[in-house]
């Protein structure tokens, strides 16, 4: 495949394997979903290893986040560009994995910090100063709460209609992933399909629902 990206990568001295990545990415950008299967097969273990290190050897946690990373890569791979300085794909996908891990960790810390105003505040209780964890309540007035609830009801209604339009296989994959919180490895076993098939199918389901909302 003699594309502009491929030619630039060649001039930059990319190895044979790195050039294969560029070709697969270009094919995927042009609509060949199966090309992502090659990327997935090649880099799943790379990402898993990277995240296992981040989780201090906890493989199960790493597996769950690896599935998220591979979906994120599929959703953002159009941003990968040799011309714009993305470098080789191996380095790019590791960076996505590390950033996803940081976001995940930061998100948990943020949620806790947002709900806790101060852990050092004290109250006088029977003559003794006692530490008080003061929880911040949502600061919404009645009107704002009503509007929020109405919007949520409308979104839920549209979402329900979108899901009902999916075929049985799509509904089952969505149920196993969202409701049952199964990894794609477990979904593949349940569906008697390959992990890559379920991953790509889930991506298509997401895209289909987004268009209808």
JSON list of C-alpha atoms in Angstrom, two decimals, residues 152-167 170-171 174 205 208-213:
[
{"chain": "A", "resi": 152, "resn": "UNK", "atom": "CA", "xyz": [-32.35, 11.95, 31.94]},
{"chain": "A", "resi": 153, "resn": "UNK", "atom": "CA", "xyz": [-35.82, 10.51, 31.31]},
{"chain": "A", "resi": 154, "resn": "UNK", "atom": "CA", "xyz": [-35.67, 11.62, 27.66]},
{"chain": "A", "resi": 155, "resn": "UNK", "atom": "CA", "xyz": [-32.18, 10.14, 27.22]},
{"chain": "A", "resi": 156, "resn": "UNK", "atom": "CA", "xyz": [-33.24, 6.85, 28.84]},
{"chain": "A", "resi": 157, "resn": "UNK", "atom": "CA", "xyz": [-36.28, 6.66, 26.56]},
{"chain": "A", "resi": 158, "resn": "UNK", "atom": "CA", "xyz": [-34.17, 7.19, 23.42]},
{"chain": "A", "resi": 159, "resn": "UNK", "atom": "CA", "xyz": [-31.57, 4.73, 24.64]},
{"chain": "A", "resi": 160, "resn": "UNK", "atom": "CA", "xyz": [-34.24, 2.08, 25.29]},
{"chain": "A", "resi": 161, "resn": "UNK", "atom": "CA", "xyz": [-35.59, 2.52, 21.76]},
{"chain": "A", "resi": 162, "resn": "UNK", "atom": "CA", "xyz": [-32.09, 2.28, 20.26]},
{"chain": "A", "resi": 163, "resn": "UNK", "atom": "CA", "xyz": [-31.34, -0.94, 22.14]},
{"chain": "A", "resi": 164, "resn": "UNK", "atom": "CA", "xyz": [-34.66, -2.47, 21.08]},
{"chain": "A", "resi": 165, "resn": "UNK", "atom": "CA", "xyz": [-33.65, -1.90, 17.45]},
{"chain": "A", "resi": 166, "resn": "UNK", "atom": "CA", "xyz": [-30.54, -4.07, 17.85]},
{"chain": "A", "resi": 167, "resn": "UNK", "atom": "CA", "xyz": [-30.63, -7.70, 16.79]},
{"chain": "A", "resi": 170, "resn": "UNK", "atom": "CA", "xyz": [-26.06, -7.32, 19.55]},
{"chain": "A", "resi": 171, "resn": "UNK", "atom": "CA", "xyz": [-28.42, -7.06, 22.52]},
{"chain": "A", "resi": 174, "resn": "UNK", "atom": "CA", "xyz": [-24.40, -5.25, 25.10]},
{"chain": "A", "resi": 205, "resn": "UNK", "atom": "CA", "xyz": [-23.09, -1.32, 18.52]},
{"chain": "A", "resi": 208, "resn": "UNK", "atom": "CA", "xyz": [-25.08, 2.57, 15.97]},
{"chain": "A", "resi": 209, "resn": "UNK", "atom": "CA", "xyz": [-26.55, 3.76, 19.29]},
{"chain": "A", "resi": 210, "resn": "UNK", "atom": "CA", "xyz": [-24.67, 7.09, 19.14]},
{"chain": "A", "resi": 211, "resn": "UNK", "atom": "CA", "xyz": [-26.19, 7.85, 15.73]},
{"chain": "A", "resi": 212, "resn": "UNK", "atom": "CA", "xyz": [-29.71, 7.29, 17.05]},
{"chain": "A", "resi": 213, "resn": "UNK", "atom": "CA", "xyz": [-29.36, 9.39, 20.23]}
]
